[in-house]
């Protein structure tokens, strides 16, 4: 897949499963406190099946069937062996804690099976909050939290490296935490408090710092990611106080960054995977080495050295990523390649301590029938990419799992592989549509996995990602209100950036043409009420374009406010609206998008984040969410707006079926009516609100989109930034 821009004010770019997040503002001006929620709402994921980067998987060494997974922006999960499902553990993190949905590292205590530790922090940038450590005595059912004074980077380069958090093998009360910019931290009270300790290496500019912590017998080893390839990058302590360079360690480009390590307690050998960059992108060289800890002898056991030729005349460049040892069979080890785009990544397995290796990809049979999107619009799925998380069940030598940029594959026989992803949903959702008619109640647009047509909410869409063309990140999604079978979409893709559907989103066709800037800056798109006109915007500073022949040709609309998101009137096909954030002006068109004129002014200038919504079935009934500047409403097509006094902050707003006896649609909002940012429903045109989520269902930042279901009263769909589509409905 190609490389995509990742959302508004994107901070990272990656491949089709980068699972990225835009720079998000913290709530300003008010403290967050709990507000009672309406009882009886049930919350579930609309099933997609993964769709994000699984950065770590950890089998508990002492308990059969117990495992944990971490993701770069979607929280942590516990495997429930009875139901074959992952149970989310961090959905309680709220709006102010959005930066904690990325899990940098996790740790378990072999001697105390119920203990679990998580190191949280998505970004280490100046605009992001500090990290935190969660500790649990009941496998993540409940938590205690310690806020750190340092930043972590679960969605930055190196996020697929080894666990940077470790319970000391000599003392269960002692924990170690490796950071990117602040060296090594130590806790002697099971994670309640942390102190910096002396470490031989000084943080560099790469933002990697300590890449892994692993126990080998009673010693602890630490990988260092800021080495230049000639200086030391692996250290150890035998007494928990003094750290020393590991003698004889490999050097050179292929061993520049220690990515992961695993210890074979039978042979007393430590296996370390290396690459010339931390990954998941940017690796082109790598190696695998083992250290016999009893003698200090190093041996290179690299399965295949990068750099060889490929059949198309290219170079087989890649690094090494995951590593896991078989707790039952001495000398049996699995390692993964990473960033191997030409020949596709694989797992190598050895049963003789690395003397010989077998590629498990070569005879693998992949069954993705449960998550068809993994075919990526092709006939057959790939074995995987971004493989840095590898786990080998300590109670079942045939059970291997590995994470990719989109899922978690598993096998029980080393040949047949299928996603082991039920319950783990990590998509970053950008757009939501709930059609008023047709088969699907939901169509979603996401970062990295384009558009999905959800014919069922309880199963991954049978058609996978919308194809013809396949998009990476979706940038626009809209339907014709009076003709809901007509849907349009826009996004980042290699074979076109816009498409239309005449069957409600089941099948698609690309626009016959597109404006030249669509390839480099695809933006929001909409269609008027009867589907006869399209308006397409292309980001800050760029003009809007109009098509009246279903994308056959396009013309620039000179009076359209540059960079604005177009919105269509749901009743009158001649009316469009657009909000200019630079001047705080609402612009409207009454000639089918040919020209726009300014209407209400002075609403909120200079802030690029807002949402303009139009009430279904009503012409000119506009609602403008201006974040902590409040919610505004116009009933005259944008000529004037009145501030809604029932809430002080509004981030996203949508509509659903009216309550029984009500004449106006139910209004759903992510916003603040008192002191907490939460999910609310109003059945009386926003005169009053009822909170409908609760403190255990918050999902961090949820400000991208919200939509009620026009056919089911009370059902609401929420776009999360890393936990997919959450939908709630009153329990019956």
Tab-separated table of N, CA, C and O in Angstrom, residues 168-170 176 184 199 214 216 218-222 235-244 246:
chain	number	residue	atom	x	y	z
A	168	UNK	N	11.193	-6.985	37.778
A	168	UNK	CA	12.522	-7.514	38.057
A	168	UNK	C	12.438	-8.996	38.423
A	168	UNK	O	11.595	-9.394	39.240
A	169	UNK	N	13.311	-9.837	37.833
A	169	UNK	CA	13.223	-11.283	38.102
A	169	UNK	C	13.604	-11.664	39.529
A	169	UNK	O	13.314	-12.782	39.970
A	170	UNK	N	14.252	-10.746	40.256
A	170	UNK	CA	14.654	-11.045	41.631
A	170	UNK	C	13.645	-10.578	42.665
A	170	UNK	O	13.656	-11.046	43.812
A	176	UNK	N	11.106	-1.954	36.192
A	176	UNK	CA	11.967	-1.106	35.375
A	176	UNK	C	11.148	-0.546	34.224
A	176	UNK	O	10.312	-1.244	33.646
A	184	UNK	N	16.461	5.582	32.215
A	184	UNK	CA	15.855	4.424	32.865
A	184	UNK	C	15.195	4.840	34.178
A	184	UNK	O	15.787	5.537	34.993
A	199	UNK	N	22.258	5.195	34.287
A	199	UNK	CA	22.337	4.276	33.154
A	199	UNK	C	23.526	4.711	32.301
A	199	UNK	O	23.763	5.909	32.134
A	214	UNK	N	14.526	-7.086	29.131
A	214	UNK	CA	14.205	-8.503	29.175
A	214	UNK	C	14.994	-9.156	30.298
A	214	UNK	O	16.149	-8.801	30.561
A	216	UNK	N	16.912	-12.365	31.861
A	216	UNK	CA	17.610	-13.581	31.478
A	216	UNK	C	18.160	-14.196	32.754
A	216	UNK	O	19.195	-13.749	33.268
A	218	UNK	N	18.500	-14.222	36.427
A	218	UNK	CA	18.333	-13.170	37.418
A	218	UNK	C	18.891	-11.831	36.943
A	218	UNK	O	18.881	-10.849	37.695
A	219	UNK	N	19.374	-11.789	35.724
A	219	UNK	CA	19.898	-10.550	35.148
A	219	UNK	C	18.842	-9.874	34.297
A	219	UNK	O	17.899	-10.514	33.804
A	220	UNK	N	19.015	-8.563	34.117
A	220	UNK	CA	18.141	-7.774	33.251
A	220	UNK	C	18.989	-7.162	32.145
A	220	UNK	O	20.050	-6.569	32.421
A	221	UNK	N	18.525	-7.288	30.899
A	221	UNK	CA	19.200	-6.714	29.739
A	221	UNK	C	18.364	-5.567	29.189
A	221	UNK	O	17.130	-5.633	29.190
A	222	UNK	N	19.066	-4.546	28.717
A	222	UNK	CA	18.401	-3.369	28.146
A	222	UNK	C	19.001	-3.058	26.777
A	222	UNK	O	20.229	-2.979	26.636
A	235	UNK	N	23.008	-3.447	27.215
A	235	UNK	CA	23.544	-3.336	28.569
A	235	UNK	C	22.842	-4.353	29.470
A	235	UNK	O	21.787	-4.880	29.139
A	236	UNK	N	23.467	-4.589	30.655
A	236	UNK	CA	22.844	-5.528	31.583
A	236	UNK	C	23.207	-5.155	33.018
A	236	UNK	O	24.193	-4.469	33.283
A	237	UNK	N	22.353	-5.633	33.926
A	237	UNK	CA	22.643	-5.542	35.355
A	237	UNK	C	22.400	-6.903	35.983
A	237	UNK	O	21.413	-7.579	35.665
A	238	UNK	N	23.307	-7.296	36.847
A	238	UNK	CA	23.155	-8.561	37.557
A	238	UNK	C	22.690	-8.351	38.984
A	238	UNK	O	22.206	-9.294	39.625
A	239	UNK	N	22.837	-7.112	39.472
A	239	UNK	CA	22.490	-6.857	40.866
A	239	UNK	C	21.382	-5.822	41.035
A	239	UNK	O	21.018	-5.471	42.159
A	240	UNK	N	20.839	-5.306	39.915
A	240	UNK	CA	19.778	-4.318	39.997
A	240	UNK	C	20.260	-2.936	40.345
A	240	UNK	O	19.443	-2.024	40.536
A	241	UNK	N	21.553	-2.748	40.397
A	241	UNK	CA	22.114	-1.444	40.749
A	241	UNK	C	23.102	-0.947	39.700
A	241	UNK	O	23.017	0.187	39.238
A	242	UNK	N	24.034	-1.801	39.316
A	242	UNK	CA	25.100	-1.410	38.401
A	242	UNK	C	24.833	-1.975	37.011
A	242	UNK	O	24.639	-3.185	36.852
A	243	UNK	N	24.857	-1.074	36.021
A	243	UNK	CA	24.668	-1.476	34.628
A	243	UNK	C	26.018	-1.465	33.911
A	243	UNK	O	26.834	-0.565	34.131
A	244	UNK	N	26.218	-2.440	33.039
A	244	UNK	CA	27.469	-2.531	32.291
A	244	UNK	C	27.182	-2.877	30.835
A	244	UNK	O	26.126	-3.428	30.494
A	246	UNK	N	27.387	-5.039	27.620
A	246	UNK	CA	27.523	-6.475	27.371
A	246	UNK	C	28.726	-6.686	26.455
A	246	UNK	O	28.752	-6.163	25.334
